[in-house]
């Protein structure tokens, strides 16, 4: 075994911990306020398996944290799902706790990277070229990687904890193996061997990319320590036996397949087309490592399905692969780094993920190795230059330090700009649309987020604009139909508006018959059109596909309310609240059922929770106003009616009821203005006209009494 690595100064350890902690804290402090985005709503908000820490596995009705639902991003990744359960246990659905966990994971990985690079640079392999500068160069590597803008998505996008945890355990496996190889005593070697195995097994429970870890550990020893694979196996067969056994766990976790709806060649992409396209993606990744801009949440890269289109991208990647083979054969550090990159990226380079041709988070681990190569290679070039110029021996380190600090400052500025895009769920897609205006995926997701944010006018504009640009996807048609329904519900349906909504939603279902969102939205549209039986058929279909679909449960509860089936309505609405406690609509629907069942206090609680989740819902303010009025809180009721009237311009009933509250409070002038406004909004509103006349009469009587 190689000689043990000399101990490093504790001052450098303290400096590394402080520097990495401060850098990560400065860059990502704003991430604590980023909301859940995209898949987070399914994997966190709508994930029933994270609602309890025990039992670990549970059953089909109440799955445990080690048994996430199939086709979630955490399916086959129980370690990640368990950490979500821990977050939920302590902070429910407050995004801040989830983001803090991700930030800490990233900081720990940066510190592990520092330790790995520092120990590697001081191995005999480098013949003392880095012995005196290993600590500062390793710290520079860790800092550059920690603040590199390409990592923002992995850290801020909560669901990508799969990448963060896998990266942490991948690095931990290599670090523990490095300690195993350099341990001075047999007991310590056994201890580090077990630590490496534990990290490797844990990583297999986070993401499939971990499968390459045992191979990369073997290549590390062969490259930097043993000189050949045979010698490496002879020296460390116990370690490799334990690491390789973790592949069995990976096979068990993915027996039967996970996330099969978006992964595999059965989805219509020919192997040669995918592989050719991924050469362009790989070169994009390398470009973003050097020049990390623009960064977007979704890259729209067309498939390269002809030789002419593919050749300019395939040739340089084939050349890079041949260079990697040569460098590995020569036992170079660059060969190991390039192999690391290909090994970590290989699952997505080889097997199609049709919904995500290119994503930034896949470069999380490859970037660490590439940064180390850039810093180490840059130092050697600077040393060669300054040696030829007969400059002081410390000059190369000062140059690297100055260049590194300049890069870190630049990266922090880019990080700040990138985090602004994640400020809310609409921003992130608007940012992407600026680069890919004709993208089906981006247009569909932007319109969907606008609908969730209560901005149907903008969602309608985005959807119509997408169709005019030639976009044609199930998501765009679904959002167009949902926007028309939402606008009609808010302002009143114009002639033909509801019919157009139904046509668009049926088109979405023609493209994708099992599209749950379109089934639910069509159910709502049909219900608005007075067809509850047909609406229920679509809800039933959506629930057959996914019994935990909170929107479908809410829709069916609403349909049963319209049909006068209070018990069935309460059952479905209660399930909707359980599946998605952050659904303001579900709380509102359940409150209406409770009101009909003479449970005003319970209804009030759900209405207040709905408004806490989404204060922009006029019908919820209106319903809460009625509850408060019945309980004698006239001032509170007036406040809620006023809020409802402000949020919905056509809500004459809310303005009328506001006038009633003001009249009962003795505020006659305000009451007259409110009744007059209700009549202005709805000229044929008889009740408001009568209230206005009565209020004016009472006012005249009061004025007469004051004159007497």
Short mmCIF file of C-alpha atoms in Angstrom, two decimals, residues 96-579:
data_model
loop_
_atom_site.label_atom_id
_atom_site.label_comp_id
_atom_site.label_asym_id
_atom_site.label_seq_id
_atom_site.Cartn_x
_atom_site.Cartn_y
_atom_site.Cartn_z
CA UNK A 96 -37.41 27.02 3.63
CA UNK A 97 -36.53 23.83 5.51
CA UNK A 98 -36.19 21.81 2.31
CA UNK A 99 -33.95 24.46 0.75
CA UNK A 100 -31.79 24.70 3.87
CA UNK A 101 -31.27 20.93 3.78
CA UNK A 102 -30.17 21.12 0.13
CA UNK A 103 -27.79 24.00 0.83
CA UNK A 104 -26.14 22.10 3.71
CA UNK A 105 -25.73 19.02 1.48
CA UNK A 106 -24.01 21.15 -1.16
CA UNK A 107 -21.67 22.68 1.40
CA UNK A 108 -20.72 19.25 2.76
CA UNK A 109 -20.00 17.99 -0.75
CA UNK A 110 -17.73 20.99 -1.38
CA UNK A 111 -15.78 20.19 1.79
CA UNK A 112 -15.47 16.55 0.75
CA UNK A 113 -14.19 17.68 -2.62
CA UNK A 114 -11.56 19.80 -0.88
CA UNK A 115 -10.37 16.82 1.17
CA UNK A 116 -10.25 14.53 -1.88
CA UNK A 117 -8.33 16.99 -4.06
CA UNK A 118 -5.97 17.91 -1.23
CA UNK A 119 -5.08 14.27 -0.54
CA UNK A 120 -4.84 13.40 -4.22
CA UNK A 121 -2.44 16.25 -5.01
CA UNK A 122 -0.12 15.06 -2.26
CA UNK A 123 0.12 11.48 -3.53
CA UNK A 124 3.46 10.21 -4.83
CA UNK A 125 1.91 10.06 -8.30
CA UNK A 126 2.49 13.82 -8.75
CA UNK A 127 6.14 13.67 -7.60
CA UNK A 128 5.82 16.58 -5.19
CA UNK A 129 4.68 19.03 -7.90
CA UNK A 130 1.75 20.03 -5.68
CA UNK A 131 3.05 19.10 -2.22
CA UNK A 132 3.46 22.68 -0.94
CA UNK A 133 0.36 24.09 -2.62
CA UNK A 134 -2.09 21.20 -2.23
CA UNK A 135 -4.17 22.89 0.48
CA UNK A 136 -4.75 26.27 -1.24
CA UNK A 137 -5.30 24.71 -4.67
CA UNK A 138 -7.76 22.19 -3.24
CA UNK A 139 -9.62 25.00 -1.46
CA UNK A 140 -9.76 26.97 -4.71
CA UNK A 141 -11.26 23.93 -6.44
CA UNK A 142 -13.88 23.55 -3.70
CA UNK A 143 -14.83 27.25 -3.76
CA UNK A 144 -15.07 27.48 -7.55
CA UNK A 145 -17.26 24.39 -7.66
CA UNK A 146 -19.39 25.50 -4.70
CA UNK A 147 -20.35 28.81 -6.33
CA UNK A 148 -20.37 27.75 -9.99
CA UNK A 149 -23.69 28.89 -11.55
CA UNK A 150 -24.17 25.54 -13.28
CA UNK A 151 -24.95 24.03 -9.85
CA UNK A 152 -27.77 26.44 -8.99
CA UNK A 153 -30.51 24.21 -10.38
CA UNK A 154 -29.37 21.18 -8.39
CA UNK A 155 -29.28 23.16 -5.14
CA UNK A 156 -32.41 25.32 -5.49
CA UNK A 157 -34.77 22.88 -7.20
CA UNK A 158 -35.85 20.82 -4.18
CA UNK A 159 -36.61 17.61 -6.06
CA UNK A 160 -33.03 17.54 -7.32
CA UNK A 161 -31.94 16.48 -3.88
CA UNK A 162 -31.56 13.17 -5.72
CA UNK A 163 -28.52 14.69 -7.44
CA UNK A 164 -27.17 16.34 -4.30
CA UNK A 165 -27.37 13.25 -2.11
CA UNK A 166 -26.00 10.97 -4.82
CA UNK A 167 -23.13 13.44 -5.33
CA UNK A 168 -22.40 13.57 -1.62
CA UNK A 169 -22.28 9.77 -1.30
CA UNK A 170 -20.28 9.41 -4.53
CA UNK A 171 -17.63 11.77 -3.17
CA UNK A 172 -17.82 10.12 0.26
CA UNK A 173 -17.21 6.73 -1.33
CA UNK A 174 -14.08 7.99 -3.08
CA UNK A 175 -12.86 9.86 0.00
CA UNK A 176 -13.32 6.86 2.30
CA UNK A 177 -11.54 4.66 -0.27
CA UNK A 178 -8.66 7.13 -0.38
CA UNK A 179 -8.43 6.96 3.40
CA UNK A 180 -8.55 3.16 3.16
CA UNK A 181 -5.59 3.09 0.76
CA UNK A 182 -3.49 5.44 2.90
CA UNK A 183 -4.50 4.22 6.38
CA UNK A 184 -1.45 3.40 8.54
CA UNK A 185 -2.98 0.44 10.43
CA UNK A 186 -5.14 -2.56 9.58
CA UNK A 187 -8.05 -1.62 11.95
CA UNK A 188 -8.25 1.82 10.36
CA UNK A 189 -8.23 0.29 6.91
CA UNK A 190 -11.15 -1.95 7.83
CA UNK A 191 -13.02 0.99 9.31
CA UNK A 192 -12.60 3.11 6.18
CA UNK A 193 -13.51 0.13 4.00
CA UNK A 194 -16.84 -0.17 5.82
CA UNK A 195 -17.42 3.59 5.59
CA UNK A 196 -16.84 3.47 1.84
CA UNK A 197 -19.27 0.55 1.49
CA UNK A 198 -21.92 2.33 3.57
CA UNK A 199 -21.59 5.47 1.45
CA UNK A 200 -21.82 3.44 -1.75
CA UNK A 201 -24.94 1.58 -0.60
CA UNK A 202 -26.53 4.87 0.49
CA UNK A 203 -25.77 6.44 -2.87
CA UNK A 204 -27.46 3.57 -4.68
CA UNK A 205 -30.61 4.51 -2.78
CA UNK A 206 -30.41 8.08 -4.14
CA UNK A 207 -29.91 7.85 -7.91
CA UNK A 208 -28.95 5.30 -10.53
CA UNK A 209 -25.87 7.29 -11.60
CA UNK A 210 -24.19 5.94 -8.46
CA UNK A 211 -23.73 2.64 -10.33
CA UNK A 212 -20.44 3.93 -11.77
CA UNK A 213 -18.91 4.68 -8.35
CA UNK A 214 -17.22 1.27 -7.76
CA UNK A 215 -15.69 1.42 -11.24
CA UNK A 216 -14.37 4.95 -10.72
CA UNK A 217 -12.85 3.98 -7.36
CA UNK A 218 -11.05 1.10 -9.10
CA UNK A 219 -9.83 3.42 -11.87
CA UNK A 220 -8.61 5.93 -9.27
CA UNK A 221 -6.43 3.33 -7.55
CA UNK A 222 -5.16 1.98 -10.85
CA UNK A 223 -4.31 5.50 -12.09
CA UNK A 224 -2.84 7.18 -9.03
CA UNK A 225 -1.66 4.32 -6.81
CA UNK A 226 -1.38 0.76 -8.09
CA UNK A 227 -0.34 1.15 -11.73
CA UNK A 228 -2.58 -1.62 -13.07
CA UNK A 229 -6.07 -3.03 -12.53
CA UNK A 230 -4.59 -6.37 -11.45
CA UNK A 231 -2.45 -4.77 -8.78
CA UNK A 232 -5.38 -2.65 -7.62
CA UNK A 233 -7.61 -5.72 -7.25
CA UNK A 234 -4.93 -7.67 -5.39
CA UNK A 235 -4.35 -4.82 -2.96
CA UNK A 236 -8.00 -3.88 -2.34
CA UNK A 237 -10.20 -6.85 -3.27
CA UNK A 238 -12.12 -6.57 0.01
CA UNK A 239 -13.04 -2.99 -0.76
CA UNK A 240 -14.16 -3.74 -4.32
CA UNK A 241 -16.17 -6.77 -3.26
CA UNK A 242 -18.16 -4.64 -0.84
CA UNK A 243 -18.59 -1.78 -3.28
CA UNK A 244 -19.69 -4.07 -6.11
CA UNK A 245 -22.25 -5.77 -3.86
CA UNK A 246 -24.14 -2.46 -3.75
CA UNK A 247 -25.17 -3.10 -7.36
CA UNK A 248 -27.51 -5.78 -5.99
CA UNK A 249 -29.33 -3.11 -4.02
CA UNK A 250 -29.69 -1.03 -7.18
CA UNK A 251 -31.19 -4.01 -9.01
CA UNK A 252 -33.68 -4.60 -6.20
CA UNK A 253 -34.72 -0.96 -6.04
CA UNK A 254 -35.37 -0.79 -9.77
CA UNK A 255 -36.83 -4.22 -10.31
CA UNK A 256 -39.79 -3.73 -12.64
CA UNK A 257 -38.63 -0.23 -13.63
CA UNK A 258 -39.31 3.23 -12.22
CA UNK A 259 -40.43 6.38 -13.98
CA UNK A 260 -41.09 4.25 -17.08
CA UNK A 261 -43.36 6.89 -18.61
CA UNK A 262 -40.41 9.10 -19.55
CA UNK A 263 -37.38 6.78 -19.79
CA UNK A 264 -36.41 4.29 -22.49
CA UNK A 265 -36.20 3.60 -26.21
CA UNK A 266 -39.79 2.36 -26.25
CA UNK A 267 -40.93 6.00 -26.21
CA UNK A 268 -40.21 6.55 -29.88
CA UNK A 269 -36.62 7.82 -30.02
CA UNK A 270 -34.26 5.69 -32.11
CA UNK A 271 -30.98 4.85 -30.35
CA UNK A 272 -28.75 6.44 -33.00
CA UNK A 273 -30.85 9.64 -32.93
CA UNK A 274 -30.58 9.93 -29.16
CA UNK A 275 -26.85 9.22 -29.11
CA UNK A 276 -26.18 11.73 -31.89
CA UNK A 277 -28.26 14.37 -30.09
CA UNK A 278 -26.42 13.78 -26.84
CA UNK A 279 -23.10 14.65 -28.52
CA UNK A 280 -24.48 18.17 -29.02
CA UNK A 281 -25.72 18.14 -25.43
CA UNK A 282 -22.29 17.10 -24.13
CA UNK A 283 -20.61 19.97 -25.95
CA UNK A 284 -23.27 22.32 -24.55
CA UNK A 285 -22.42 21.08 -21.04
CA UNK A 286 -18.71 21.70 -21.59
CA UNK A 287 -19.43 25.18 -22.91
CA UNK A 288 -21.56 25.96 -19.82
CA UNK A 289 -18.72 24.79 -17.56
CA UNK A 290 -16.49 27.46 -19.11
CA UNK A 291 -19.09 30.13 -19.87
CA UNK A 292 -22.17 29.49 -17.68
CA UNK A 293 -24.66 31.65 -19.56
CA UNK A 294 -27.45 31.54 -20.54
CA UNK A 295 -28.79 29.06 -18.00
CA UNK A 296 -32.42 27.93 -18.31
CA UNK A 297 -34.62 25.38 -16.62
CA UNK A 298 -35.40 23.68 -19.95
CA UNK A 299 -33.17 23.42 -23.02
CA UNK A 300 -35.03 22.96 -26.30
CA UNK A 301 -32.63 20.88 -28.40
CA UNK A 302 -34.06 19.24 -31.53
CA UNK A 303 -33.15 15.64 -32.27
CA UNK A 304 -30.30 15.17 -34.73
CA UNK A 305 -31.87 12.60 -37.04
CA UNK A 306 -29.72 13.02 -40.15
CA UNK A 307 -26.02 12.46 -40.79
CA UNK A 308 -25.55 16.04 -41.98
CA UNK A 309 -27.10 17.45 -38.83
CA UNK A 310 -25.22 15.13 -36.49
CA UNK A 311 -21.73 15.11 -37.99
CA UNK A 312 -20.53 18.54 -36.69
CA UNK A 313 -21.29 17.41 -33.14
CA UNK A 314 -20.43 13.72 -33.35
CA UNK A 315 -16.90 14.18 -34.71
CA UNK A 316 -15.51 16.33 -31.84
CA UNK A 317 -17.11 14.07 -29.21
CA UNK A 318 -15.67 10.95 -30.84
CA UNK A 319 -12.31 12.71 -30.85
CA UNK A 320 -12.72 13.52 -27.15
CA UNK A 321 -13.56 9.89 -26.40
CA UNK A 322 -10.48 8.64 -28.27
CA UNK A 323 -8.34 11.16 -26.40
CA UNK A 324 -9.82 9.91 -23.12
CA UNK A 325 -8.92 6.30 -23.98
CA UNK A 326 -5.34 7.32 -24.78
CA UNK A 327 -4.99 9.35 -21.59
CA UNK A 328 -6.40 6.52 -19.48
CA UNK A 329 -3.99 4.05 -21.06
CA UNK A 330 -1.14 6.39 -20.13
CA UNK A 331 -2.35 6.69 -16.54
CA UNK A 332 -2.85 10.46 -16.56
CA UNK A 333 -4.95 12.55 -14.21
CA UNK A 334 -6.71 14.07 -17.22
CA UNK A 335 -7.72 10.59 -18.36
CA UNK A 336 -9.29 9.87 -14.99
CA UNK A 337 -11.17 13.21 -14.99
CA UNK A 338 -12.58 12.74 -18.50
CA UNK A 339 -13.60 9.16 -17.68
CA UNK A 340 -15.30 10.45 -14.52
CA UNK A 341 -17.29 12.87 -16.68
CA UNK A 342 -18.36 10.21 -19.17
CA UNK A 343 -19.14 7.69 -16.43
CA UNK A 344 -21.41 10.03 -14.47
CA UNK A 345 -23.19 11.24 -17.61
CA UNK A 346 -23.40 7.81 -19.25
CA UNK A 347 -26.92 6.82 -18.05
CA UNK A 348 -28.54 9.85 -19.70
CA UNK A 349 -26.13 9.91 -22.64
CA UNK A 350 -27.07 6.32 -23.51
CA UNK A 351 -30.73 5.92 -22.43
CA UNK A 352 -33.36 8.48 -23.54
CA UNK A 353 -35.21 10.65 -21.05
CA UNK A 354 -37.59 12.14 -23.58
CA UNK A 355 -38.86 14.94 -21.35
CA UNK A 356 -35.35 16.23 -20.55
CA UNK A 357 -32.84 16.09 -23.38
CA UNK A 358 -30.42 18.36 -21.49
CA UNK A 359 -30.51 19.63 -17.91
CA UNK A 360 -27.90 21.51 -15.92
CA UNK A 361 -28.05 19.33 -12.82
CA UNK A 362 -26.47 16.38 -14.64
CA UNK A 363 -23.17 18.25 -14.60
CA UNK A 364 -23.14 18.51 -10.80
CA UNK A 365 -20.52 15.78 -10.27
CA UNK A 366 -18.70 16.01 -13.63
CA UNK A 367 -18.15 19.71 -12.98
CA UNK A 368 -16.28 18.92 -9.75
CA UNK A 369 -13.70 16.85 -11.62
CA UNK A 370 -13.41 19.35 -14.48
CA UNK A 371 -12.81 22.23 -12.06
CA UNK A 372 -10.07 20.21 -10.35
CA UNK A 373 -8.45 19.51 -13.73
CA UNK A 374 -8.64 23.20 -14.71
CA UNK A 375 -7.09 24.41 -11.44
CA UNK A 376 -4.35 21.78 -11.35
CA UNK A 377 -3.53 22.18 -15.04
CA UNK A 378 -3.63 25.97 -14.77
CA UNK A 379 -1.18 25.90 -11.88
CA UNK A 380 1.27 23.68 -13.79
CA UNK A 381 1.14 25.96 -16.84
CA UNK A 382 1.69 29.03 -14.68
CA UNK A 383 4.62 27.35 -12.92
CA UNK A 384 6.22 26.44 -16.22
CA UNK A 385 5.84 30.00 -17.47
CA UNK A 386 7.20 31.65 -14.34
CA UNK A 387 10.04 29.14 -14.06
CA UNK A 388 11.14 30.05 -17.58
CA UNK A 389 10.90 33.73 -16.61
CA UNK A 390 12.93 33.11 -13.42
CA UNK A 391 10.12 34.56 -11.28
CA UNK A 392 9.62 33.81 -7.55
CA UNK A 393 8.38 30.29 -6.87
CA UNK A 394 5.26 31.67 -5.20
CA UNK A 395 4.18 33.58 -8.33
CA UNK A 396 2.12 30.73 -9.90
CA UNK A 397 0.07 30.34 -6.73
CA UNK A 398 -0.58 34.08 -6.50
CA UNK A 399 -1.67 34.17 -10.12
CA UNK A 400 -4.01 31.22 -9.64
CA UNK A 401 -5.38 32.78 -6.47
CA UNK A 402 -6.07 36.12 -8.15
CA UNK A 403 -7.71 34.46 -11.16
CA UNK A 404 -9.73 32.23 -8.86
CA UNK A 405 -11.00 35.14 -6.75
CA UNK A 406 -12.01 37.03 -9.90
CA UNK A 407 -13.91 33.99 -11.13
CA UNK A 408 -15.60 33.46 -7.75
CA UNK A 409 -16.81 37.08 -7.71
CA UNK A 410 -18.09 36.73 -11.27
CA UNK A 411 -19.82 33.46 -10.47
CA UNK A 412 -21.52 35.00 -7.42
CA UNK A 413 -22.92 37.79 -9.61
CA UNK A 414 -24.27 35.25 -12.10
CA UNK A 415 -25.68 33.17 -9.23
CA UNK A 416 -27.59 36.19 -7.96
CA UNK A 417 -29.10 36.77 -11.38
CA UNK A 418 -29.96 33.08 -11.68
CA UNK A 419 -31.64 32.97 -8.28
CA UNK A 420 -33.84 35.89 -9.30
CA UNK A 421 -35.31 33.66 -12.00
CA UNK A 422 -36.32 31.17 -9.29
CA UNK A 423 -38.06 33.88 -7.23
CA UNK A 424 -41.45 32.48 -8.17
CA UNK A 425 -42.79 29.71 -10.35
CA UNK A 426 -43.80 32.08 -13.16
CA UNK A 427 -40.40 33.82 -13.36
CA UNK A 428 -38.47 30.65 -14.04
CA UNK A 429 -40.53 29.83 -17.13
CA UNK A 430 -40.71 33.43 -18.37
CA UNK A 431 -36.91 33.46 -18.17
CA UNK A 432 -36.73 30.29 -20.27
CA UNK A 433 -39.29 31.57 -22.80
CA UNK A 434 -37.00 34.49 -23.65
CA UNK A 435 -34.52 31.96 -25.09
CA UNK A 436 -36.96 29.42 -26.57
CA UNK A 437 -40.16 31.31 -27.55
CA UNK A 438 -41.53 28.44 -29.67
CA UNK A 439 -40.99 25.67 -27.11
CA UNK A 440 -43.99 23.43 -26.43
CA UNK A 441 -42.70 22.52 -22.99
CA UNK A 442 -41.87 26.06 -21.85
CA UNK A 443 -45.09 27.61 -23.16
CA UNK A 444 -47.18 24.89 -21.57
CA UNK A 445 -45.46 25.16 -18.20
CA UNK A 446 -45.58 28.97 -18.19
CA UNK A 447 -49.31 29.02 -18.89
CA UNK A 448 -49.86 26.35 -16.25
CA UNK A 449 -47.98 28.37 -13.63
CA UNK A 450 -49.93 31.50 -14.58
CA UNK A 451 -53.16 29.60 -13.98
CA UNK A 452 -51.92 28.39 -10.59
CA UNK A 453 -51.00 32.00 -9.76
CA UNK A 454 -54.54 33.16 -10.58
CA UNK A 455 -53.58 34.98 -13.79
CA UNK A 456 -55.81 33.34 -16.44
CA UNK A 457 -55.72 36.36 -18.80
CA UNK A 458 -51.95 36.01 -19.16
CA UNK A 459 -52.22 32.21 -19.41
CA UNK A 460 -54.69 32.63 -22.27
CA UNK A 461 -52.36 35.07 -24.05
CA UNK A 462 -49.36 32.73 -23.70
CA UNK A 463 -51.36 29.74 -24.97
CA UNK A 464 -52.77 31.56 -28.00
CA UNK A 465 -49.34 32.98 -28.82
CA UNK A 466 -47.83 29.47 -28.61
CA UNK A 467 -50.41 28.13 -31.07
CA UNK A 468 -49.71 31.03 -33.44
CA UNK A 469 -46.00 30.06 -33.40
CA UNK A 470 -46.83 26.51 -34.47
CA UNK A 471 -46.70 24.88 -31.05
CA UNK A 472 -49.11 22.00 -30.69
CA UNK A 473 -49.02 19.93 -27.52
CA UNK A 474 -51.45 18.49 -25.05
CA UNK A 475 -50.27 20.97 -22.42
CA UNK A 476 -50.94 24.03 -24.56
CA UNK A 477 -54.46 22.92 -25.53
CA UNK A 478 -55.17 21.97 -21.92
CA UNK A 479 -54.03 25.36 -20.61
CA UNK A 480 -56.02 27.20 -23.26
CA UNK A 481 -59.18 25.35 -22.26
CA UNK A 482 -58.51 25.84 -18.56
CA UNK A 483 -57.85 29.57 -19.09
CA UNK A 484 -61.15 30.05 -20.92
CA UNK A 485 -63.01 28.25 -18.14
CA UNK A 486 -61.28 30.26 -15.40
CA UNK A 487 -61.98 33.58 -17.16
CA UNK A 488 -65.62 32.67 -17.67
CA UNK A 489 -65.92 31.72 -14.03
CA UNK A 490 -64.39 35.02 -12.98
CA UNK A 491 -66.07 37.47 -15.36
CA UNK A 492 -69.00 35.52 -16.73
CA UNK A 493 -68.99 33.33 -19.83
CA UNK A 494 -69.17 35.05 -23.20
CA UNK A 495 -71.06 33.38 -26.07
CA UNK A 496 -69.08 30.40 -27.34
CA UNK A 497 -66.39 30.69 -24.65
CA UNK A 498 -67.30 27.53 -22.79
CA UNK A 499 -67.73 25.61 -26.05
CA UNK A 500 -64.22 26.63 -27.12
CA UNK A 501 -62.86 25.53 -23.75
CA UNK A 502 -64.42 22.08 -24.19
CA UNK A 503 -63.04 21.80 -27.74
CA UNK A 504 -59.50 22.64 -26.58
CA UNK A 505 -59.64 20.20 -23.67
CA UNK A 506 -60.94 17.42 -25.93
CA UNK A 507 -58.04 18.16 -28.29
CA UNK A 508 -55.60 17.72 -25.40
CA UNK A 509 -57.21 14.36 -24.65
CA UNK A 510 -57.08 13.36 -28.32
CA UNK A 511 -53.31 13.87 -28.19
CA UNK A 512 -52.99 12.10 -24.83
CA UNK A 513 -56.12 10.17 -23.71
CA UNK A 514 -54.78 9.58 -20.19
CA UNK A 515 -53.76 13.20 -19.52
CA UNK A 516 -55.05 13.67 -15.96
CA UNK A 517 -54.99 17.48 -15.94
CA UNK A 518 -57.08 17.67 -19.11
CA UNK A 519 -59.59 15.13 -17.75
CA UNK A 520 -60.05 17.20 -14.59
CA UNK A 521 -60.23 20.52 -16.43
CA UNK A 522 -62.78 19.10 -18.86
CA UNK A 523 -64.82 17.91 -15.89
CA UNK A 524 -64.86 21.47 -14.49
CA UNK A 525 -65.85 22.91 -17.87
CA UNK A 526 -68.68 20.43 -18.30
CA UNK A 527 -69.86 21.13 -14.76
CA UNK A 528 -69.96 24.86 -15.54
CA UNK A 529 -71.98 23.97 -18.64
CA UNK A 530 -74.57 22.11 -16.60
CA UNK A 531 -73.45 18.58 -17.46
CA UNK A 532 -72.49 17.05 -14.08
CA UNK A 533 -72.94 13.43 -15.18
CA UNK A 534 -70.49 13.78 -18.08
CA UNK A 535 -68.15 15.73 -15.81
CA UNK A 536 -68.20 12.90 -13.28
CA UNK A 537 -67.26 10.36 -15.95
CA UNK A 538 -64.06 12.29 -16.71
CA UNK A 539 -63.24 12.63 -12.99
CA UNK A 540 -63.74 8.91 -12.52
CA UNK A 541 -61.31 8.26 -15.38
CA UNK A 542 -58.70 10.58 -13.86
CA UNK A 543 -59.02 8.83 -10.48
CA UNK A 544 -58.76 5.45 -12.15
CA UNK A 545 -55.40 6.54 -13.59
CA UNK A 546 -54.24 8.11 -10.31
CA UNK A 547 -56.38 7.60 -7.19
CA UNK A 548 -54.28 10.21 -5.34
CA UNK A 549 -54.92 13.04 -7.81
CA UNK A 550 -55.95 15.86 -5.46
CA UNK A 551 -57.48 17.99 -8.21
CA UNK A 552 -59.60 15.07 -9.44
CA UNK A 553 -60.73 14.35 -5.88
CA UNK A 554 -61.67 18.01 -5.44
CA UNK A 555 -63.49 18.08 -8.79
CA UNK A 556 -65.51 14.97 -7.96
CA UNK A 557 -66.41 16.38 -4.58
CA UNK A 558 -67.60 19.57 -6.30
CA UNK A 559 -69.66 17.52 -8.76
CA UNK A 560 -71.32 15.60 -5.95
CA UNK A 561 -72.14 18.91 -4.27
CA UNK A 562 -73.85 20.05 -7.46
CA UNK A 563 -75.79 16.77 -7.53
CA UNK A 564 -76.86 17.24 -3.90
CA UNK A 565 -74.89 14.25 -2.60
CA UNK A 566 -73.42 15.86 0.50
CA UNK A 567 -71.93 12.73 2.08
CA UNK A 568 -70.10 11.67 -1.08
CA UNK A 569 -68.93 15.25 -1.62
CA UNK A 570 -67.51 15.45 1.91
CA UNK A 571 -65.68 12.15 1.44
CA UNK A 572 -63.89 13.22 -1.75
CA UNK A 573 -63.12 16.73 -0.55
CA UNK A 574 -61.63 15.41 2.68
CA UNK A 575 -59.42 13.09 0.63
CA UNK A 576 -58.40 16.03 -1.56
CA UNK A 577 -57.28 17.99 1.52
CA UNK A 578 -55.35 14.98 2.82
CA UNK A 579 -53.58 14.45 -0.50
#
